[in-house]
PDB file of C-alpha atoms in Angstrom:
ATOM      1  CA  MET A 636     -16.901  -3.272  -7.725  1.00  0.00           C
ATOM      2  CA  LYS A 637     -16.915  -0.112  -5.665  1.00  0.00           C
ATOM      3  CA  SER A 638     -15.060  -1.692  -2.786  1.00  0.00           C
ATOM      4  CA  LEU A 639     -12.860  -4.680  -3.465  1.00  0.00           C
ATOM      5  CA  THR A 640     -12.631  -6.543  -0.192  1.00  0.00           C
ATOM      6  CA  SER A 641     -11.827 -10.036  -1.393  1.00  0.00           C
ATOM      7  CA  ILE A 642      -9.145 -12.488  -2.487  1.00  0.00           C
ATOM      8  CA  LEU A 643      -7.289 -13.532  -5.707  1.00  0.00           C
ATOM      9  CA  THR A 644      -6.377 -16.533  -8.118  1.00  0.00           C
ATOM     10  CA  LEU A 645      -3.181 -16.696 -10.196  1.00  0.00           C
ATOM     11  CA  ILE A 646      -3.194 -15.283 -13.712  1.00  0.00           C
ATOM     12  CA  VAL A 647      -0.143 -15.342 -15.914  1.00  0.00           C
ATOM     13  CA  SER A 648      -0.892 -12.901 -18.702  1.00  0.00           C
ATOM     14  CA  ALA A 649       0.175 -13.817 -22.213  1.00  0.00           C
ATOM     15  CA  GLY A 650       2.080 -10.598 -22.768  1.00  0.00           C
ATOM     16  CA  ALA A 651       4.001 -10.602 -19.490  1.00  0.00           C
ATOM     17  CA  VAL A 652       7.775 -10.894 -19.643  1.00  0.00           C
ATOM     18  CA  VAL A 653       9.369 -12.633 -16.697  1.00  0.00           C
ATOM     19  CA  ALA A 654      12.338 -10.687 -15.427  1.00  0.00           C
ATOM     20  CA  GLU A 655      15.569 -12.502 -14.697  1.00  0.00           C
ATOM     21  CA  GLN A 656      15.859 -10.977 -11.233  1.00  0.00           C
ATOM     22  CA  ALA A 657      15.221 -13.674  -8.628  1.00  0.00           C
ATOM     23  CA  ALA A 658      12.370 -13.146  -6.186  1.00  0.00           C
ATOM     24  CA  PRO A 659      13.279 -12.714  -2.496  1.00  0.00           C
ATOM     25  CA  VAL A 660      13.068 -15.882  -0.442  1.00  0.00           C
ATOM     26  CA  CYS A 661      11.270 -14.103   2.378  1.00  0.00           C
ATOM     27  CA  MET A 662       8.787 -11.229   2.694  1.00  0.00           C
ATOM     28  CA  ASP A 663       9.005 -10.934   6.489  1.00  0.00           C
ATOM     29  CA  GLY A 664       9.212  -7.303   7.635  1.00  0.00           C
ATOM     30  CA  LYS A 665       8.375  -5.954   4.169  1.00  0.00           C
ATOM     31  CA  ILE A 666       5.615  -3.775   2.729  1.00  0.00           C
ATOM     32  CA  LEU A 667       4.454  -4.565  -0.793  1.00  0.00           C
ATOM     33  CA  GLU A 668       2.558  -1.911  -2.744  1.00  0.00           C
ATOM     34  CA  ILE A 669       0.979  -2.952  -6.027  1.00  0.00           C
ATOM     35  CA  CYS A 670       0.085   0.171  -8.024  1.00  0.00           C
ATOM     36  CA  VAL A 671      -2.846  -1.295  -9.937  1.00  0.00           C
ATOM     37  CA  ARG A 672      -3.618   2.143 -11.378  1.00  0.00           C
ATOM     38  CA  ASN A 673      -0.561   1.707 -13.606  1.00  0.00           C
ATOM     39  CA  GLY A 674      -1.982  -1.440 -15.191  1.00  0.00           C
ATOM     40  CA  LYS A 675      -5.001  -2.429 -17.247  1.00  0.00           C
ATOM     41  CA  THR A 676      -8.078  -4.214 -15.955  1.00  0.00           C
ATOM     42  CA  THR A 677     -11.205  -6.159 -16.841  1.00  0.00           C
ATOM     43  CA  THR A 678     -14.104  -7.799 -15.013  1.00  0.00           C
ATOM     44  CA  THR A 679     -15.742 -11.070 -16.111  1.00  0.00           C
ATOM     45  CA  ASP A 680     -18.094 -13.739 -14.873  1.00  0.00           C
ATOM     46  CA  LYS A 681     -16.168 -16.050 -12.590  1.00  0.00           C
ATOM     47  CA  ASN A 682     -13.497 -18.098 -14.361  1.00  0.00           C
ATOM     48  CA  GLU A 683     -14.285 -16.702 -17.816  1.00  0.00           C
ATOM     49  CA  ARG A 684     -11.345 -15.740 -20.005  1.00  0.00           C
ATOM     50  CA  PRO A 685     -10.528 -12.031 -19.471  1.00  0.00           C
ATOM     51  CA  THR A 686     -11.214  -9.701 -22.434  1.00  0.00           C
ATOM     52  CA  HIS A 687     -11.884  -6.020 -23.139  1.00  0.00           C
ATOM     53  CA  TRP A 688      -8.973  -4.593 -21.148  1.00  0.00           C
ATOM     54  CA  GLN A 689      -9.108  -0.929 -20.110  1.00  0.00           C
ATOM     55  CA  PRO A 690      -7.048   1.448 -17.911  1.00  0.00           C
ATOM     56  CA  CYS A 691      -7.354   0.700 -14.208  1.00  0.00           C
ATOM     57  CA  THR A 692      -8.631   3.464 -11.900  1.00  0.00           C
ATOM     58  CA  HIS A 693      -8.218   1.817  -8.512  1.00  0.00           C
ATOM     59  CA  SER A 694      -5.992   2.802  -5.622  1.00  0.00           C
ATOM     60  CA  SER A 695      -3.050   0.599  -4.644  1.00  0.00           C
ATOM     61  CA  LEU A 696      -3.137  -2.811  -2.985  1.00  0.00           C
ATOM     62  CA  TYR A 697      -0.945  -2.887   0.138  1.00  0.00           C
ATOM     63  CA  LEU A 698       0.341  -5.970   1.979  1.00  0.00           C
ATOM     64  CA  HIS A 699       2.355  -5.662   5.196  1.00  0.00           C
ATOM     65  CA  PHE A 700       4.254  -8.844   6.109  1.00  0.00           C
ATOM     66  CA  PRO A 701       5.145  -8.755   9.818  1.00  0.00           C
ATOM     67  CA  ALA A 702       8.559  -9.817  11.023  1.00  0.00           C
ATOM     68  CA  ASN A 703       8.947 -13.524  11.789  1.00  0.00           C
ATOM     69  CA  SER A 704       5.789 -14.400   9.884  1.00  0.00           C
ATOM     70  CA  ASN A 705       7.462 -17.146   7.821  1.00  0.00           C
ATOM     71  CA  ASN A 706       5.911 -15.693   4.644  1.00  0.00           C
ATOM     72  CA  SER A 707       2.313 -16.099   5.876  1.00  0.00           C
ATOM     73  CA  TYR A 708      -0.033 -14.126   8.148  1.00  0.00           C
ATOM     74  CA  SER A 709      -3.720 -13.604   8.971  1.00  0.00           C
ATOM     75  CA  TYR A 710      -5.582 -10.305   8.897  1.00  0.00           C
ATOM     76  CA  GLN A 711      -9.110  -9.360   9.917  1.00  0.00           C
ATOM     77  CA  LEU A 712     -10.633  -7.102   7.276  1.00  0.00           C
ATOM     78  CA  HIS A 713     -12.328  -3.941   8.546  1.00  0.00           C
ATOM     79  CA  GLU A 714     -15.628  -4.969   6.939  1.00  0.00           C
ATOM     80  CA  SER A 715     -16.049  -7.654   9.591  1.00  0.00           C
ATOM     81  CA  THR A 716     -18.452  -6.669  12.390  1.00  0.00           C
ATOM     82  CA  GLU A 717     -19.995  -8.376  15.429  1.00  0.00           C
ATOM     83  CA  ASP A 718     -23.292  -8.698  13.540  1.00  0.00           C
ATOM     84  CA  SER A 719     -21.616  -9.910  10.365  1.00  0.00           C
ATOM     85  CA  PRO A 720     -18.317 -11.533  11.330  1.00  0.00           C
ATOM     86  CA  TRP A 721     -15.856 -12.549   8.648  1.00  0.00           C
ATOM     87  CA  PRO A 722     -13.053 -15.040   9.132  1.00  0.00           C
ATOM     88  CA  PRO A 723      -9.624 -13.455   8.734  1.00  0.00           C
ATOM     89  CA  VAL A 724      -7.972 -13.611   5.351  1.00  0.00           C
ATOM     90  CA  VAL A 725      -4.660 -15.435   5.060  1.00  0.00           C
ATOM     91  CA  VAL A 726      -1.829 -13.928   3.028  1.00  0.00           C
ATOM     92  CA  THR A 727       0.809 -16.395   1.824  1.00  0.00           C
ATOM     93  CA  TYR A 728       3.950 -15.688  -0.185  1.00  0.00           C
ATOM     94  CA  ARG A 729       5.387 -18.476  -2.341  1.00  0.00           C
ATOM     95  CA  PRO A 730       8.969 -17.537  -3.266  1.00  0.00           C
ATOM     96  CA  LYS A 731       9.425 -20.522  -5.582  1.00  0.00           C
ATOM     97  CA  ASP A 732       6.642 -19.189  -7.838  1.00  0.00           C
ATOM     98  CA  SER A 733       7.121 -15.447  -7.116  1.00  0.00           C
ATOM     99  CA  ALA A 734       3.456 -15.429  -6.178  1.00  0.00           C
ATOM    100  CA  ILE A 735       1.143 -14.401  -3.337  1.00  0.00           C
ATOM    101  CA  TRP A 736      -2.197 -15.908  -2.340  1.00  0.00           C
ATOM    102  CA  ILE A 737      -4.849 -14.107  -0.324  1.00  0.00           C
ATOM    103  CA  THR A 738      -7.590 -16.498   0.759  1.00  0.00           C
ATOM    104  CA  GLY A 739     -10.669 -16.403   2.967  1.00  0.00           C
ATOM    105  CA  ASN A 740     -14.401 -15.646   3.173  1.00  0.00           C
ATOM    106  CA  ASP A 741     -15.180 -17.415  -0.125  1.00  0.00           C
ATOM    107  CA  MET A 742     -12.742 -15.150  -1.946  1.00  0.00           C
ATOM    108  CA  HIS A 743      -9.413 -15.919  -3.527  1.00  0.00           C
ATOM    109  CA  VAL A 744      -6.770 -13.576  -4.884  1.00  0.00           C
ATOM    110  CA  ASP A 745      -3.639 -14.567  -6.765  1.00  0.00           C
ATOM    111  CA  ILE A 746      -0.796 -12.161  -7.401  1.00  0.00           C
ATOM    112  CA  GLN A 747       2.016 -13.040  -9.794  1.00  0.00           C
ATOM    113  CA  LEU A 748       5.154 -10.951  -9.301  1.00  0.00           C
ATOM    114  CA  TYR A 749       7.811 -10.305 -11.961  1.00  0.00           C
ATOM    115  CA  PHE A 750      10.917  -8.794 -10.361  1.00  0.00           C
ATOM    116  CA  SER A 751      12.987  -6.425 -12.502  1.00  0.00           C
ATOM    117  CA  SER A 752      15.145  -5.614  -9.456  1.00  0.00           C
ATOM    118  CA  ALA A 753      15.256  -6.746  -5.856  1.00  0.00           C
ATOM    119  CA  THR A 754      12.529  -4.244  -4.919  1.00  0.00           C
ATOM    120  CA  GLU A 755      10.524  -3.433  -8.073  1.00  0.00           C
ATOM    121  CA  GLY A 756       8.752  -5.026 -10.998  1.00  0.00           C
ATOM    122  CA  THR A 757       5.343  -5.722 -12.477  1.00  0.00           C
ATOM    123  CA  ALA A 758       2.415  -7.771 -11.203  1.00  0.00           C
ATOM    124  CA  ASP A 759      -0.651  -9.562 -12.543  1.00  0.00           C
ATOM    125  CA  VAL A 760      -3.658  -9.970 -10.275  1.00  0.00           C
ATOM    126  CA  ALA A 761      -6.676 -12.310 -10.472  1.00  0.00           C
ATOM    127  CA  TRP A 762      -9.403 -11.666  -7.920  1.00  0.00           C
ATOM    128  CA  HIS A 763     -12.284 -14.157  -7.642  1.00  0.00           C
ATOM    129  CA  GLU A 764     -15.256 -13.324  -5.442  1.00  0.00           C
ATOM    130  CA  GLU A 765     -18.668 -14.992  -5.524  1.00  0.00           C
ATOM    131  CA  GLU A 766     -19.613 -15.045  -9.231  1.00  0.00           C
ATOM    132  CA  VAL A 767     -17.257 -12.299 -10.408  1.00  0.00           C
ATOM    133  CA  SER A 768     -13.580 -12.259 -11.381  1.00  0.00           C
ATOM    134  CA  TRP A 769     -11.524  -9.065 -11.514  1.00  0.00           C
ATOM    135  CA  TYR A 770      -8.189  -9.011 -13.320  1.00  0.00           C
ATOM    136  CA  VAL A 771      -5.323  -6.521 -13.415  1.00  0.00           C
ATOM    137  CA  GLU A 772      -2.413  -6.949 -15.814  1.00  0.00           C
ATOM    138  CA  ASN A 773       0.991  -5.246 -15.883  1.00  0.00           C
ATOM    139  CA  ALA A 774       0.569  -3.256 -12.670  1.00  0.00           C
ATOM    140  CA  THR A 775       3.789  -1.981 -11.121  1.00  0.00           C
ATOM    141  CA  PHE A 776       4.940  -2.774  -7.605  1.00  0.00           C
ATOM    142  CA  HIS A 777       7.665  -1.847  -5.175  1.00  0.00           C
ATOM    143  CA  LEU A 778       8.855  -3.547  -2.029  1.00  0.00           C
ATOM    144  CA  ASN A 779      10.059  -1.693   1.054  1.00  0.00           C
ATOM    145  CA  THR A 780      11.705  -2.979   4.205  1.00  0.00           C
ATOM    146  CA  ALA A 781      10.162  -1.616   7.388  1.00  0.00           C
ATOM    147  CA  ASN A 782       9.703  -2.412  11.060  1.00  0.00           C
ATOM    148  CA  VAL A 783       6.281  -3.977  10.550  1.00  0.00           C
ATOM    149  CA  THR A 784       5.010  -5.583  13.749  1.00  0.00           C
ATOM    150  CA  SER A 785       1.585  -6.719  12.547  1.00  0.00           C
ATOM    151  CA  GLY A 786       0.122  -7.968   9.301  1.00  0.00           C
ATOM    152  CA  TYR A 787      -2.050  -5.661   7.230  1.00  0.00           C
ATOM    153  CA  VAL A 788      -4.080  -5.714   4.024  1.00  0.00           C
ATOM    154  CA  ALA A 789      -5.317  -2.544   2.262  1.00  0.00           C
ATOM    155  CA  MET A 790      -7.676  -3.401  -0.572  1.00  0.00           C
ATOM    156  CA  PRO A 791      -7.934  -1.275  -3.738  1.00  0.00           C
ATOM    157  CA  GLN A 792     -10.760   1.237  -3.980  1.00  0.00           C
ATOM    158  CA  GLU A 793     -12.358   2.272  -7.253  1.00  0.00           C
ATOM    159  CA  GLU A 794     -12.446   5.907  -8.316  1.00  0.00           C
ATOM    160  CA  GLU A 795     -15.730   7.754  -8.698  1.00  0.00           C
ATOM    161  CA  THR A 796     -16.734   8.948 -12.170  1.00  0.00           C
ATOM    162  CA  ASP A 797     -15.321  12.405 -11.446  1.00  0.00           C
ATOM    163  CA  GLY A 798     -11.892  10.867 -10.841  1.00  0.00           C
ATOM    164  CA  ALA A 799     -11.917  11.264  -7.058  1.00  0.00           C
ATOM    165  CA  ILE A 800     -11.059   8.218  -5.011  1.00  0.00           C
ATOM    166  CA  GLN A 801     -13.696   7.339  -2.432  1.00  0.00           C
ATOM    167  CA  SER A 802     -11.145   7.010   0.313  1.00  0.00           C
ATOM    168  CA  VAL A 803      -7.440   7.761   0.055  1.00  0.00           C
ATOM    169  CA  ASP A 804      -6.461   5.133   2.581  1.00  0.00           C
ATOM    170  CA  ASP A 805      -4.035   2.687   0.950  1.00  0.00           C
ATOM    171  CA  GLY A 806      -2.802   1.632   4.387  1.00  0.00           C
ATOM    172  CA  LEU A 807      -2.730   5.105   5.944  1.00  0.00           C
ATOM    173  CA  SER A 808      -5.425   4.297   8.511  1.00  0.00           C
ATOM    174  CA  GLU A 809      -3.252   1.522   9.911  1.00  0.00           C
ATOM    175  CA  LEU A 810      -0.247   3.840  10.099  1.00  0.00           C
ATOM    176  CA  VAL A 811      -2.374   6.444  11.896  1.00  0.00           C
ATOM    177  CA  ARG A 812      -3.526   3.860  14.434  1.00  0.00           C
ATOM    178  CA  GLU A 813       0.052   2.776  15.057  1.00  0.00           C
ATOM    179  CA  LEU A 814       1.085   6.399  15.482  1.00  0.00           C
ATOM    180  CA  GLU A 815      -1.744   7.014  17.942  1.00  0.00           C
ATOM    181  CA  ASN A 816      -0.689   4.032  20.042  1.00  0.00           C
ATOM    182  CA  HIS A 817       3.033   4.794  20.022  1.00  0.00           C
ATOM    183  CA  THR A 818       4.494   6.467  23.105  1.00  0.00           C
ATOM    184  CA  TYR A 819       7.212   9.005  22.360  1.00  0.00           C
ATOM    185  CA  THR A 820       9.286  10.408  25.220  1.00  0.00           C
ATOM    186  CA  GLY A 821      11.011  13.388  23.612  1.00  0.00           C
ATOM    187  CA  ALA A 822       9.232  16.747  23.409  1.00  0.00           C
ATOM    188  CA  VAL A 823      10.148  17.231  19.740  1.00  0.00           C
ATOM    189  CA  GLU A 824       8.967  13.742  18.798  1.00  0.00           C
ATOM    190  CA  LYS A 825       5.676  14.354  20.618  1.00  0.00           C
ATOM    191  CA  LEU A 826       5.238  17.586  18.658  1.00  0.00           C
ATOM    192  CA  TYR A 827       5.817  15.830  15.326  1.00  0.00           C
ATOM    193  CA  GLN A 828       3.395  13.098  16.393  1.00  0.00           C
ATOM    194  CA  LYS A 829       0.706  15.646  17.323  1.00  0.00           C
ATOM    195  CA  ARG A 830       1.078  17.477  14.020  1.00  0.00           C
ATOM    196  CA  LEU A 831       0.868  14.289  11.971  1.00  0.00           C
ATOM    197  CA  LEU A 832      -2.215  13.119  13.843  1.00  0.00           C
ATOM    198  CA  SER A 833      -3.848  16.438  13.035  1.00  0.00           C
ATOM    199  CA  VAL A 834      -3.223  16.299   9.296  1.00  0.00           C
ATOM    200  CA  LEU A 835      -3.074  12.616   8.245  1.00  0.00           C
ATOM    201  CA  PRO A 836      -6.802  11.947   8.853  1.00  0.00           C
ATOM    202  CA  GLN A 837      -7.570  14.947   6.618  1.00  0.00           C
ATOM    203  CA  ILE A 838      -5.359  13.524   3.879  1.00  0.00           C
ATOM    204  CA  MET A 839      -6.967  10.121   4.286  1.00  0.00           C
ATOM    205  CA  GLU A 840     -10.387  11.688   3.690  1.00  0.00           C
ATOM    206  CA  GLY A 841      -9.247  13.214   0.429  1.00  0.00           C
ATOM    207  CA  GLY A 842      -7.411  16.337   1.587  1.00  0.00           C
ATOM    208  CA  ASP A 843      -4.307  17.646  -0.158  1.00  0.00           C
ATOM    209  CA  VAL A 844      -1.241  15.590   0.734  1.00  0.00           C
ATOM    210  CA  ASN A 845       0.717  18.877   0.753  1.00  0.00           C
ATOM    211  CA  THR A 846      -1.585  20.681   3.183  1.00  0.00           C
ATOM    212  CA  VAL A 847       0.328  23.166   5.339  1.00  0.00           C
ATOM    213  CA  ILE A 848      -0.416  22.255   8.949  1.00  0.00           C
ATOM    214  CA  THR A 849      -2.084  24.991  11.016  1.00  0.00           C
ATOM    215  CA  LYS A 850       0.229  26.676  13.557  1.00  0.00           C
ATOM    216  CA  ALA A 851       3.144  24.421  12.610  1.00  0.00           C
ATOM    217  CA  ASN A 852       5.615  26.900  11.107  1.00  0.00           C
ATOM    218  CA  GLY A 853       4.493  26.193   7.557  1.00  0.00           C
ATOM    219  CA  THR A 854       5.376  22.513   7.651  1.00  0.00           C
ATOM    220  CA  THR A 855       3.669  19.747   5.715  1.00  0.00           C
ATOM    221  CA  ALA A 856       3.064  16.153   6.732  1.00  0.00           C
ATOM    222  CA  LEU A 857       6.263  15.133   4.945  1.00  0.00           C
ATOM    223  CA  HIS A 858       8.369  17.601   6.948  1.00  0.00           C
ATOM    224  CA  ASN A 859       7.042  16.169  10.193  1.00  0.00           C
ATOM    225  CA  ALA A 860       7.259  12.526   9.127  1.00  0.00           C
ATOM    226  CA  CYS A 861      10.917  13.103   8.213  1.00  0.00           C
ATOM    227  CA  GLY A 862      11.521  14.800  11.561  1.00  0.00           C
ATOM    228  CA  LEU A 863       9.865  11.913  13.387  1.00  0.00           C
ATOM    229  CA  SER A 864      12.030   9.476  11.385  1.00  0.00           C
ATOM    230  CA  HIS A 865       8.926   7.464  10.472  1.00  0.00           C
ATOM    231  CA  VAL A 866       9.884   5.479   7.385  1.00  0.00           C
ATOM    232  CA  GLU A 867       6.444   4.050   6.570  1.00  0.00           C
ATOM    233  CA  ILE A 868       4.648   7.408   6.722  1.00  0.00           C
ATOM    234  CA  VAL A 869       7.374   9.077   4.668  1.00  0.00           C
ATOM    235  CA  GLN A 870       7.043   6.336   2.054  1.00  0.00           C
ATOM    236  CA  TRP A 871       3.253   6.661   1.974  1.00  0.00           C
ATOM    237  CA  LEU A 872       3.394  10.430   1.541  1.00  0.00           C
ATOM    238  CA  VAL A 873       6.039  10.213  -1.187  1.00  0.00           C
ATOM    239  CA  ASP A 874       4.045   7.534  -3.023  1.00  0.00           C
ATOM    240  CA  HIS A 875       0.964   9.748  -2.933  1.00  0.00           C
ATOM    241  CA  GLY A 876       2.500  12.881  -4.367  1.00  0.00           C
ATOM    242  CA  ALA A 877       4.018  14.751  -1.438  1.00  0.00           C
ATOM    243  CA  ASP A 878       6.055  17.757  -2.592  1.00  0.00           C
ATOM    244  CA  LEU A 879       9.717  16.835  -2.153  1.00  0.00           C
ATOM    245  CA  ASP A 880      10.709  20.485  -2.559  1.00  0.00           C
ATOM    246  CA  ALA A 881       8.294  21.952  -0.004  1.00  0.00           C
ATOM    247  CA  LYS A 882       9.737  24.633   2.285  1.00  0.00           C
ATOM    248  CA  THR A 883       8.621  25.741   5.733  1.00  0.00           C
ATOM    249  CA  ALA A 884       7.798  29.348   6.620  1.00  0.00           C
ATOM    250  CA  LYS A 885      11.471  29.758   7.528  1.00  0.00           C
ATOM    251  CA  GLY A 886      12.742  28.116   4.365  1.00  0.00           C
ATOM    252  CA  ALA A 887      13.603  24.684   5.760  1.00  0.00           C
ATOM    253  CA  SER A 888      13.427  21.911   3.183  1.00  0.00           C
ATOM    254  CA  VAL A 889      12.139  18.404   3.680  1.00  0.00           C
ATOM    255  CA  ASP A 890      15.750  17.180   3.698  1.00  0.00           C
ATOM    256  CA  ASP A 891      16.602  19.634   6.482  1.00  0.00           C
ATOM    257  CA  CYS A 892      14.038  17.898   8.687  1.00  0.00           C
ATOM    258  CA  VAL A 893      15.384  14.373   8.208  1.00  0.00           C
ATOM    259  CA  GLY A 894      16.853  12.946  11.384  1.00  0.00           C
ATOM    260  CA  GLY A 895      16.575  10.199  13.947  1.00  0.00           C
ATOM    261  CA  PRO A 896      17.447   6.505  13.734  1.00  0.00           C
ATOM    262  CA  ASN A 897      15.976   6.024  10.247  1.00  0.00           C
ATOM    263  CA  ALA A 898      17.564   9.055   8.599  1.00  0.00           C
ATOM    264  CA  LYS A 899      19.554   6.963   6.122  1.00  0.00           C
ATOM    265  CA  ALA A 900      16.498   5.002   4.974  1.00  0.00           C
ATOM    266  CA  ILE A 901      14.434   8.172   4.597  1.00  0.00           C
ATOM    267  CA  ARG A 902      17.122   9.938   2.576  1.00  0.00           C
ATOM    268  CA  ALA A 903      17.195   6.897   0.295  1.00  0.00           C
ATOM    269  CA  ILE A 904      13.405   7.132  -0.203  1.00  0.00           C
ATOM    270  CA  LEU A 905      13.638  10.832  -1.090  1.00  0.00           C
ATOM    271  CA  LEU A 906      16.551  10.256  -3.458  1.00  0.00           C
ATOM    272  CA  LYS A 907      14.804   7.397  -5.219  1.00  0.00           C
ATOM    273  CA  ALA A 908      11.634   9.460  -5.634  1.00  0.00           C
ATOM    274  CA  ARG A 909      13.588  12.370  -7.132  1.00  0.00           C
ATOM    275  CA  ASN A 910      15.393  10.045  -9.521  1.00  0.00           C
ATOM    276  CA  ARG A 911      12.048   8.761 -10.798  1.00  0.00           C
ATOM    277  CA  LYS A 912      10.984  12.237 -11.881  1.00  0.00           C
TER     278      LYS A 912
END
């Protein structure tokens, strides 16, 4: 499976330990990232018992639940075209079972969540498509609250044999589109926006997440995302290895650039990331 654009069926792995932390009753306005690369995986004929587990080499699975979605939303996958239209997939969260279904286009995905805290835990995934089933066990996940206005699904991508991921998207393309369509009024905000739009597409195509932006005073994408007070982009960059200790040409740290209405949330993201080291 080079590109996994499908949907999943529930698997409760024998070795999984259910955490005592209760699952949230609502996913509205939240972004769920399942880091499948931290788990183990196997592929079988459809509905066969999974065996021969091995380390997973896929990028993360992202689900954006829009506000007021009542735990369910539709999303049109990018693979759909006018010549080959696909019906939208439907993402549904079931708080009673701590589970998520993704259904549509003859594919079914089931995600079982085990919360160790209100925002983190482990996940098992069963992905059934045509005659093939793909399983991931003991992946890690984290849940972030954000101002998400539209639903989104970013499917995992498999690494090439040399270890390079085909496309380092993981939801970044959607964030770039939102950034392109957002109208900022302040001169400084417009500058941050311009810088991010110059560097994020490069990162998405496999460029270094810590690339120093040309003619931008030695700043990185993380500096500018913090300055723009853009929580989702900051979170994406941090999750993908952005240097938390990067300095500008004048010695300004990432923390020095934090500001705007989401400063508190961004400082919390940076602190949490440093504590994980």
